[in-house]
Amino acid sequence: MAEPAPDLRTAAHPGLGCPLAQVRVRLRRAGLRPTRQRICLGWLLFGRGYRHLTAETLFAEAQKVRVPVSLATVYNTLKQFTDAGLVRQIAAEGRKTYFDTDLTDHHHFLIEGDEETIDIPSATMSVTGLPPAPEGYEIERVDVIVRLRR
Ligand SMILES: [Zn+2]
């Protein structure tokens, strides 16, 4: 099923109720200037509910709908979105980093060899027996990656 392409004219002048307008509001609330590139990438990221993806996946999606960005810009934007708390980094696998638009506490399955991560419903697992944090540190959060193979 083809996704509608973001209308770049609309991105510059979003109307009320437009998903692009919502992305713009979200960026502003996170303290990020809603540039055209951020709006377009945000539209791709947030326009379809919670998702996991890599910079490469987002770059491929941007190319598909002819958003003129480089892979380096996609990397930088994802870094800015992560720092602003709009997305969460879930795992780095070799040279690939996975991002999650669901900011709630949950863990992940990672399918080895595939570019796929799957949510583990939080009710199905609990983490116990954590070591005390070293002097001067506190545990911010725990990310569990359960690796799967076919
Ligand atoms: Zn997730």
PDB file of N, CA, C and O and ligand atoms in Angstrom, residues 52 90 100 102 106-108 119, ligand 1:
ATOM      1  N   HIS A  52       9.939   1.087  15.028  1.00  0.00           N
ATOM      2  CA  HIS A  52      11.382   0.951  15.218  1.00  0.00           C
ATOM      3  C   HIS A  52      12.013   1.151  13.860  1.00  0.00           C
ATOM      4  O   HIS A  52      11.494   0.643  12.875  1.00  0.00           O
ATOM      5  N   ILE A  90      17.340   2.417  20.855  1.00  0.00           N
ATOM      6  CA  ILE A  90      17.149   1.159  21.570  1.00  0.00           C
ATOM      7  C   ILE A  90      18.333   0.217  21.502  1.00  0.00           C
ATOM      8  O   ILE A  90      18.552  -0.556  22.393  1.00  0.00           O
ATOM      9  N   ASP A 100      13.363   4.086  18.320  1.00  0.00           N
ATOM     10  CA  ASP A 100      11.995   3.719  18.671  1.00  0.00           C
ATOM     11  C   ASP A 100      11.205   5.005  18.903  1.00  0.00           C
ATOM     12  O   ASP A 100      11.674   5.901  19.602  1.00  0.00           O
ATOM     13  N   ASP A 102       8.287   4.870  20.328  1.00  0.00           N
ATOM     14  CA  ASP A 102       7.527   4.602  21.552  1.00  0.00           C
ATOM     15  C   ASP A 102       8.451   4.862  22.740  1.00  0.00           C
ATOM     16  O   ASP A 102       9.435   4.152  22.936  1.00  0.00           O
ATOM     17  N   HIS A 106       9.894  -0.294  27.752  1.00  0.00           N
ATOM     18  CA  HIS A 106       9.675  -1.654  27.254  1.00  0.00           C
ATOM     19  C   HIS A 106      10.980  -2.190  26.684  1.00  0.00           C
ATOM     20  O   HIS A 106      11.924  -1.440  26.465  1.00  0.00           O
ATOM     21  N   HIS A 107      11.023  -3.492  26.507  1.00  0.00           N
ATOM     22  CA  HIS A 107      12.238  -4.142  26.029  1.00  0.00           C
ATOM     23  C   HIS A 107      12.008  -4.698  24.625  1.00  0.00           C
ATOM     24  O   HIS A 107      10.912  -4.618  24.102  1.00  0.00           O
ATOM     25  N   HIS A 108      13.078  -5.253  24.047  1.00  0.00           N
ATOM     26  CA  HIS A 108      12.994  -5.639  22.641  1.00  0.00           C
ATOM     27  C   HIS A 108      13.612  -6.989  22.322  1.00  0.00           C
ATOM     28  O   HIS A 108      14.610  -7.376  22.924  1.00  0.00           O
ATOM     29  N   ASP A 119       8.828  -5.409  19.879  1.00  0.00           N
ATOM     30  CA  ASP A 119       8.577  -5.066  21.283  1.00  0.00           C
ATOM     31  C   ASP A 119       8.304  -6.312  22.117  1.00  0.00           C
ATOM     32  O   ASP A 119       7.609  -7.206  21.666  1.00  0.00           O
TER      33      ASP A 119
HETATM   34 ZN    ZN B   1       9.924  -0.665  20.961  1.00  0.00          ZN
END
